[in-house]
PDB file of C-alpha atoms in Angstrom:
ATOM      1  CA  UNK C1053      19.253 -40.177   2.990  1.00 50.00           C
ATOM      2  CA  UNK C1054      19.115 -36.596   2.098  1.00 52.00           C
ATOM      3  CA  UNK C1055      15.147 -36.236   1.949  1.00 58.00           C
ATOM      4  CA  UNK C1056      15.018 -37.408   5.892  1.00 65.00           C
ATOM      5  CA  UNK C1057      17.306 -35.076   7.204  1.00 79.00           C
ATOM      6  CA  UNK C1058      15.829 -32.192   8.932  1.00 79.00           C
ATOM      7  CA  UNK C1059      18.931 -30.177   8.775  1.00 85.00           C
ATOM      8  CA  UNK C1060      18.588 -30.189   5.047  1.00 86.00           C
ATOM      9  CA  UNK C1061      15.164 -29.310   4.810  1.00 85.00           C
ATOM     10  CA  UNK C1062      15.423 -26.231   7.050  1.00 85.00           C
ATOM     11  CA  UNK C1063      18.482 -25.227   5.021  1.00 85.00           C
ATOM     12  CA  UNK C1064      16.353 -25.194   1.792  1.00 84.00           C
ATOM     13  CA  UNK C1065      13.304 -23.496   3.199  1.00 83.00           C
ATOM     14  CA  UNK C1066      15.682 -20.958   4.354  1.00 83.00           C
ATOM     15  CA  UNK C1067      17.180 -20.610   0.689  1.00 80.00           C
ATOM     16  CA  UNK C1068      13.939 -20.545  -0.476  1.00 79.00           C
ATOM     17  CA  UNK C1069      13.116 -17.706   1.848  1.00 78.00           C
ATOM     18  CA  UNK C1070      16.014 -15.584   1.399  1.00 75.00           C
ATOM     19  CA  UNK C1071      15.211 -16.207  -2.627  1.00 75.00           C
ATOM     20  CA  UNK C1072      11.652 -14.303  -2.509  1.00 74.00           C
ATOM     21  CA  UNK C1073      13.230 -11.588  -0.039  1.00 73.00           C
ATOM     22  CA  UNK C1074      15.372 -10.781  -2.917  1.00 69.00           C
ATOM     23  CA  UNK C1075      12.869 -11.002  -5.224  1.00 73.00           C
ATOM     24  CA  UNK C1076      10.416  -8.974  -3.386  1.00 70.00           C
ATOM     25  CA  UNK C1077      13.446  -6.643  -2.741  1.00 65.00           C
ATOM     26  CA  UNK C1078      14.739  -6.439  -6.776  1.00 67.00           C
ATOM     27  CA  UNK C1079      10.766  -5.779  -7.636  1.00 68.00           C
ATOM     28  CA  UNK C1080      10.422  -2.780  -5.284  1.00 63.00           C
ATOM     29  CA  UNK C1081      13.696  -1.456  -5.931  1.00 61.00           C
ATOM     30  CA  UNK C1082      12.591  -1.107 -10.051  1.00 61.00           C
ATOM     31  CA  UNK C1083       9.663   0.517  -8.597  1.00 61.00           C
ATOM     32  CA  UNK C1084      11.024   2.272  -6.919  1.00 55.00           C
ATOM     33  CA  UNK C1085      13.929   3.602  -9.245  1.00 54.00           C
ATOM     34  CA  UNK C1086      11.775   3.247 -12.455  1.00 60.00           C
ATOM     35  CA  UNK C1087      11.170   6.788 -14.070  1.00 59.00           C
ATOM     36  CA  UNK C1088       7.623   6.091 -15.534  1.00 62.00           C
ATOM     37  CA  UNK C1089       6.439   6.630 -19.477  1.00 67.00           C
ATOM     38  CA  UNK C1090       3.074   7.149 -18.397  1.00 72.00           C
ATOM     39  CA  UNK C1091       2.015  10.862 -19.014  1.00 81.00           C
ATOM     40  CA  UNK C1092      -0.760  12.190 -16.746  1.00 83.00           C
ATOM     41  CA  UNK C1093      -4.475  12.029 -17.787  1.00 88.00           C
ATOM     42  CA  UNK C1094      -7.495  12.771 -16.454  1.00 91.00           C
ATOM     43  CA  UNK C1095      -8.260  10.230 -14.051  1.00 91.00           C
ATOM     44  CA  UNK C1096     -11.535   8.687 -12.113  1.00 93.00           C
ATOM     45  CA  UNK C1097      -9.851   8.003  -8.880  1.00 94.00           C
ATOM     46  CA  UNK C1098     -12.864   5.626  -8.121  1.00 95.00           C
ATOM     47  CA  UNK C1099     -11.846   2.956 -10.914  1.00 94.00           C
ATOM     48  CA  UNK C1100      -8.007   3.297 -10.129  1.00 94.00           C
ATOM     49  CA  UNK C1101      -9.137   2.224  -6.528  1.00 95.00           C
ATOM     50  CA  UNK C1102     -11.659  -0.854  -7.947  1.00 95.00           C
ATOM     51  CA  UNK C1103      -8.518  -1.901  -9.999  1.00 93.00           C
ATOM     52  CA  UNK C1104      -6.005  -1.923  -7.445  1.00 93.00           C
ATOM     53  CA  UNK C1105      -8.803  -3.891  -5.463  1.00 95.00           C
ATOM     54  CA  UNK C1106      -9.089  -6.379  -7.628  1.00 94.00           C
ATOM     55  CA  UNK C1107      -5.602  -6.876  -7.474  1.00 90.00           C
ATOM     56  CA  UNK C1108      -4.764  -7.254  -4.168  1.00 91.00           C
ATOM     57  CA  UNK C1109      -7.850  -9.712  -4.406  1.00 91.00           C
ATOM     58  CA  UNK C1110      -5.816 -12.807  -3.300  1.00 88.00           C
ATOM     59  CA  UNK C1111      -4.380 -11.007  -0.582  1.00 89.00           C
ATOM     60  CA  UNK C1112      -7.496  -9.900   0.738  1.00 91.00           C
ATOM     61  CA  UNK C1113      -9.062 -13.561   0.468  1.00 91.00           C
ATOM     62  CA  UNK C1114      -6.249 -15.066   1.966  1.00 89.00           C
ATOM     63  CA  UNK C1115      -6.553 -12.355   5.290  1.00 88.00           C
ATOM     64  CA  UNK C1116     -10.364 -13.054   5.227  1.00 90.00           C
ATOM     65  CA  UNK C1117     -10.679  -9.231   5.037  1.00 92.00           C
ATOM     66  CA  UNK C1118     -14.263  -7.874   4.773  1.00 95.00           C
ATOM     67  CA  UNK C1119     -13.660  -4.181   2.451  1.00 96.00           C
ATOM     68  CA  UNK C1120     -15.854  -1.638   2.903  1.00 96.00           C
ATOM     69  CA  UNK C1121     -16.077   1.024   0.330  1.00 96.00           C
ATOM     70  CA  UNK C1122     -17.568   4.784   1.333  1.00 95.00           C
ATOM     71  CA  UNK C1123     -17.101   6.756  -2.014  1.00 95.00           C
ATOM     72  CA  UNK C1124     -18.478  10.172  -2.399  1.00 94.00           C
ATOM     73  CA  UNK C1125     -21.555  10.206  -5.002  1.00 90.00           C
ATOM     74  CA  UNK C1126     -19.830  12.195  -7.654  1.00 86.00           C
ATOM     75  CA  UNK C1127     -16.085  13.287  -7.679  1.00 90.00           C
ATOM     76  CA  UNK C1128     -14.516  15.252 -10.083  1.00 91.00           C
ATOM     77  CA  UNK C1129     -11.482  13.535 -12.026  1.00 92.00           C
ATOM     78  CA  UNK C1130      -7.654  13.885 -10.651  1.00 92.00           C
ATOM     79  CA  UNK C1131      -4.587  14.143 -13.024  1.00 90.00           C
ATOM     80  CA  UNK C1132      -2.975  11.645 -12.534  1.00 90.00           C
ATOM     81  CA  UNK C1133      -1.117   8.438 -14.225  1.00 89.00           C
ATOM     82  CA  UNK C1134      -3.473   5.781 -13.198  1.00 90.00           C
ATOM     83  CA  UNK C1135      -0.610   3.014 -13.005  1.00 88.00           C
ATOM     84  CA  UNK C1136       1.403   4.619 -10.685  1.00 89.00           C
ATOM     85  CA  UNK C1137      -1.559   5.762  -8.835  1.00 93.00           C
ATOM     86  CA  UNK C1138      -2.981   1.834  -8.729  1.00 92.00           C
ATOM     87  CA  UNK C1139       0.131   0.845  -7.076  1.00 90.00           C
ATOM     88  CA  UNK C1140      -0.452   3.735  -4.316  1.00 93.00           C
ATOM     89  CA  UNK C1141      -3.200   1.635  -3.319  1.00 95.00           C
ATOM     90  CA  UNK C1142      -1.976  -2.027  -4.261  1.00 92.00           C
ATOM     91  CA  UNK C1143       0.869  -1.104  -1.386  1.00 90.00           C
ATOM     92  CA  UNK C1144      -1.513   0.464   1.339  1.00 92.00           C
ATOM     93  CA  UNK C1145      -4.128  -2.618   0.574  1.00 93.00           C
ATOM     94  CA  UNK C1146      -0.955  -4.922   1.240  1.00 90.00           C
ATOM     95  CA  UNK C1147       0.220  -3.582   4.055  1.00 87.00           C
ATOM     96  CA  UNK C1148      -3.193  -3.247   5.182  1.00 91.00           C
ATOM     97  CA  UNK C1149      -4.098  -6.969   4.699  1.00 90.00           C
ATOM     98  CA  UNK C1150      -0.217  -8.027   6.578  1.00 86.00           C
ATOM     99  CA  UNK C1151      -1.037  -5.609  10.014  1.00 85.00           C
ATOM    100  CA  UNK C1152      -4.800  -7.206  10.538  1.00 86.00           C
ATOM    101  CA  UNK C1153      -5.619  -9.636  13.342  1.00 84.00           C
ATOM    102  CA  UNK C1154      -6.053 -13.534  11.167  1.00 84.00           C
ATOM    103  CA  UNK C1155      -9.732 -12.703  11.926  1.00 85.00           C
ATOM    104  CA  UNK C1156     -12.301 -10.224  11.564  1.00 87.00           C
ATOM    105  CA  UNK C1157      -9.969  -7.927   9.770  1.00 92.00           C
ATOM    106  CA  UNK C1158     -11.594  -5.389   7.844  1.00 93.00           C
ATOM    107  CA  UNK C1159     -10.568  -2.188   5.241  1.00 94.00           C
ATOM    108  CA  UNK C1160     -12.078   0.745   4.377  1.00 96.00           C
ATOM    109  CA  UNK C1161     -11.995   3.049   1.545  1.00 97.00           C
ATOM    110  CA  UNK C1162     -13.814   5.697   1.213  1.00 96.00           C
ATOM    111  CA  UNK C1163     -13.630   9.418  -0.441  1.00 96.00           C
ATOM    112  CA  UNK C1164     -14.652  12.744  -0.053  1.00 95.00           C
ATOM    113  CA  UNK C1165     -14.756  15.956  -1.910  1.00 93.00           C
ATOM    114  CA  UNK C1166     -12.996  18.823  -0.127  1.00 88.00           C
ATOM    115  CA  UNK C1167     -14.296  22.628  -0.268  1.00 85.00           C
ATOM    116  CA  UNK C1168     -10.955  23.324  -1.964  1.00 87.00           C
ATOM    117  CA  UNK C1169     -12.098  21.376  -4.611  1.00 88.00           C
ATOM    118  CA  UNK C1170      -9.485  18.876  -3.982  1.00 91.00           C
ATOM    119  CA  UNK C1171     -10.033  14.588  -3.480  1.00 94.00           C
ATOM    120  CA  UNK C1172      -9.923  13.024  -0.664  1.00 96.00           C
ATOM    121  CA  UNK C1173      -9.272   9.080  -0.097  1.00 97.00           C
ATOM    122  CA  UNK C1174      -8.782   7.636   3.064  1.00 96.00           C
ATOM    123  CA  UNK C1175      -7.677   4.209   3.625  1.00 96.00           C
ATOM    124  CA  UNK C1176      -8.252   2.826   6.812  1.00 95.00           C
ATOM    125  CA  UNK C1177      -7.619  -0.616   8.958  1.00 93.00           C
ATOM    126  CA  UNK C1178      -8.630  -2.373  12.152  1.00 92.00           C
ATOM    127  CA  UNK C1179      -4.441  -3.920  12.158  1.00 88.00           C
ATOM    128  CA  UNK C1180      -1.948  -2.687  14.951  1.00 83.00           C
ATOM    129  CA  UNK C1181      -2.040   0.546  13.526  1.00 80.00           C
ATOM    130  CA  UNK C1182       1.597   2.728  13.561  1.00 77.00           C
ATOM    131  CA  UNK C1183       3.059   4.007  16.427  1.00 72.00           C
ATOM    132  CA  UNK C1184       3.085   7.810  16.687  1.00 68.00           C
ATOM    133  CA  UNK C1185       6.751   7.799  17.024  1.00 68.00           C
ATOM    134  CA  UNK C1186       7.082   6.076  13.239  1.00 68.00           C
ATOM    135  CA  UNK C1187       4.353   7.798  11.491  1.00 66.00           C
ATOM    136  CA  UNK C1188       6.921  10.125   9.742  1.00 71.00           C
ATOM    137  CA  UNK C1189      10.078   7.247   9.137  1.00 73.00           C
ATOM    138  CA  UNK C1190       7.366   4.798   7.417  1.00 72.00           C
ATOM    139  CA  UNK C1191       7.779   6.909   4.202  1.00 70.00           C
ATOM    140  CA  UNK C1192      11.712   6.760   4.334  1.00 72.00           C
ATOM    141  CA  UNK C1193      13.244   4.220   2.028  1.00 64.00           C
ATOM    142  CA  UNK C1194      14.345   1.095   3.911  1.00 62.00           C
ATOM    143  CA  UNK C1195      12.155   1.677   6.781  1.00 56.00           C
ATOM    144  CA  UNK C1196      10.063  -1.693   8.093  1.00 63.00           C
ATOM    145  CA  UNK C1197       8.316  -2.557  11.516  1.00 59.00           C
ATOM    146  CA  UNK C1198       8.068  -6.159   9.925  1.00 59.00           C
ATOM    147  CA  UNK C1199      10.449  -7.528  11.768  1.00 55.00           C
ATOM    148  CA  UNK C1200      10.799 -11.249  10.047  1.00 54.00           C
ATOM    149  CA  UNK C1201      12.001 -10.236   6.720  1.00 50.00           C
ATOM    150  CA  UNK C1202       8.791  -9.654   4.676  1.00 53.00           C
ATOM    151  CA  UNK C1203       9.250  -6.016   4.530  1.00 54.00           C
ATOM    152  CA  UNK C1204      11.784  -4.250   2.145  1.00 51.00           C
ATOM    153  CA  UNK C1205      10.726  -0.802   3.793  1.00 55.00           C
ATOM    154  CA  UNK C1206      10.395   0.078   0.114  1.00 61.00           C
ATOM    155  CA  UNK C1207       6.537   0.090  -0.014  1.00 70.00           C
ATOM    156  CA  UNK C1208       5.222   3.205   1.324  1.00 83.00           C
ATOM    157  CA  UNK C1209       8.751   5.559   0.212  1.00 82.00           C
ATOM    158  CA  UNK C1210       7.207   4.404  -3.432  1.00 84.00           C
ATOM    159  CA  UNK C1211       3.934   5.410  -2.501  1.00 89.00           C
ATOM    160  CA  UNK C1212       5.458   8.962  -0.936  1.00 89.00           C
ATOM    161  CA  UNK C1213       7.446   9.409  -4.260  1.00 88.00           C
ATOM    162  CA  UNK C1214       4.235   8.363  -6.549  1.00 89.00           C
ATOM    163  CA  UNK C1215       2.193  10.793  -4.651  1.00 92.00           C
ATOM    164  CA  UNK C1216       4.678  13.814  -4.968  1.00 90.00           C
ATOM    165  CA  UNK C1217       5.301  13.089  -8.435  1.00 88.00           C
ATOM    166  CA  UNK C1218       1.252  13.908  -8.411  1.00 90.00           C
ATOM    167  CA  UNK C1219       1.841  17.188  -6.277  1.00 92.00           C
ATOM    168  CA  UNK C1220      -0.632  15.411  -4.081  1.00 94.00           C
ATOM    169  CA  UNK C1221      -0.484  14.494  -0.078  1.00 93.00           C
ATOM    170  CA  UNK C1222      -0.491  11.584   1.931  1.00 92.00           C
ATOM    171  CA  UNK C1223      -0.125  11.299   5.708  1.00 90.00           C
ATOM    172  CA  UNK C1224      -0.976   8.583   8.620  1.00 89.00           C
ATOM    173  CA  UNK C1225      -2.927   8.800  11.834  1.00 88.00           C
ATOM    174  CA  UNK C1226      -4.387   6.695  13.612  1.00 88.00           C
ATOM    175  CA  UNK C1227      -7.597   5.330  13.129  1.00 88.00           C
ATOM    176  CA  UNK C1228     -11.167   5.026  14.690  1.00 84.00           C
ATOM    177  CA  UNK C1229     -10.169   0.963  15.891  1.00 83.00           C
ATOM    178  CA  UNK C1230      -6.564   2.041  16.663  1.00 85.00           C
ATOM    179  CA  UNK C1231      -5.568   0.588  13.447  1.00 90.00           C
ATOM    180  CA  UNK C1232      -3.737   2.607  10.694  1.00 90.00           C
ATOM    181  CA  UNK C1233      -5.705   5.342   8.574  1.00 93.00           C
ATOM    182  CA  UNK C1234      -3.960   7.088   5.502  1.00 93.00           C
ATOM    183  CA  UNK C1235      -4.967  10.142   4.129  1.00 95.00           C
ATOM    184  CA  UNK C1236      -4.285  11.471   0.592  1.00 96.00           C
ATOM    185  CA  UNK C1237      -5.183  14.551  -0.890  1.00 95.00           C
ATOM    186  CA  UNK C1238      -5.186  14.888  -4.597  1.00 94.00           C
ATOM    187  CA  UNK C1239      -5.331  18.337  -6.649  1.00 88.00           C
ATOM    188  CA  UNK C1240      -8.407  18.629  -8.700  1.00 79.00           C
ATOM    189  CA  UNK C1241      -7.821  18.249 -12.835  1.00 75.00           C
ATOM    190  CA  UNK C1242      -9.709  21.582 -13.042  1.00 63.00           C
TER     191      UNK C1242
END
């Protein structure tokens, strides 16, 4: 019968995993296209990071990730819309959690205020890190090192368009451990 047929069962686990590339795919692409209601506010770039950390929760569990957090004692507030700006760091968390080794895998977060005045948050991993030669193309739509479908190379050109819609910065380099560390600059509220 059907259920004993290998051929069948490989057919439907491929269906099934061309399904969630779409959906992943559709999902991004709203993101990505979406023109957003929110209006800026004053924003505590401390509790948009908590939030988007509590979100990406499973993930994090399910990588056994150990997260670090180095925040700054007292930062002023960014303007900002603190959706958009959650999903900045739900996709770096993500991508984070897919590039680190199954164990010992660890993220860091940390901030620091700048003499301009301006925020700094740097999100950092012990995963493969980027190679130099892709550290611009990773924030061009369609873009993906993940080579076995899970990427819609989506991600991080939302992150680039959420972050100039904020007339702030973000940039890679490589971290401490050789894994990938981002770098975003915010503009003060003041």
């Amino acid at each position: 019968g059907p259920s004993g047929d290998p051929d069948s069962l490989e057919r439907l686990r491929r269906i099934g995993e061309s399904s969630s590339r779409i959906l992943r795919f559709t999902r991004d692409l709203v993101a990505y296209a979406r023109p957003s209601s929110e209006v800026p506010v004053q924003v505590a770039i401390h509790n948009v990071i908590e939030q988007a950390l509590a979100f990406c929760e499973h993930v994090i569990a399910e990588h056994g990730a150990k997260v670090e957090r180095g925040f700054a004692e007292s930062l002023p507030p960014v303007r900002g819309m603190p959706e958009q700006l959650a999903q900045v760091f739900v996709n770096l968390f993500t991508n984070a959690c897919h590039a680190m080794p199954t164990s010992g895998g660890w993220l860091l977060v940390s901030s620091v205020l700048a003499a301009d005045g301006r925020v700094t948050v740097l999100v950092e991993d012990n995963g493969h890190g980027i190679a130099s030669e892709h550290s611009s193309s990773i924030f061009t739509p369609f873009f993906t090192t993940k080579g076995d479908g899970r990427g819609t190379g989506l991600g991080l050109s939302i992150v680039r368009n959420i972050m100039d819609n904020h007339g702030a910065e973000i940039r890679v380099e490589r971290g401490a451990q050789g894994g990938a560390r981002f770098v975003l600059t915010f503009p003060s509220a003041g």
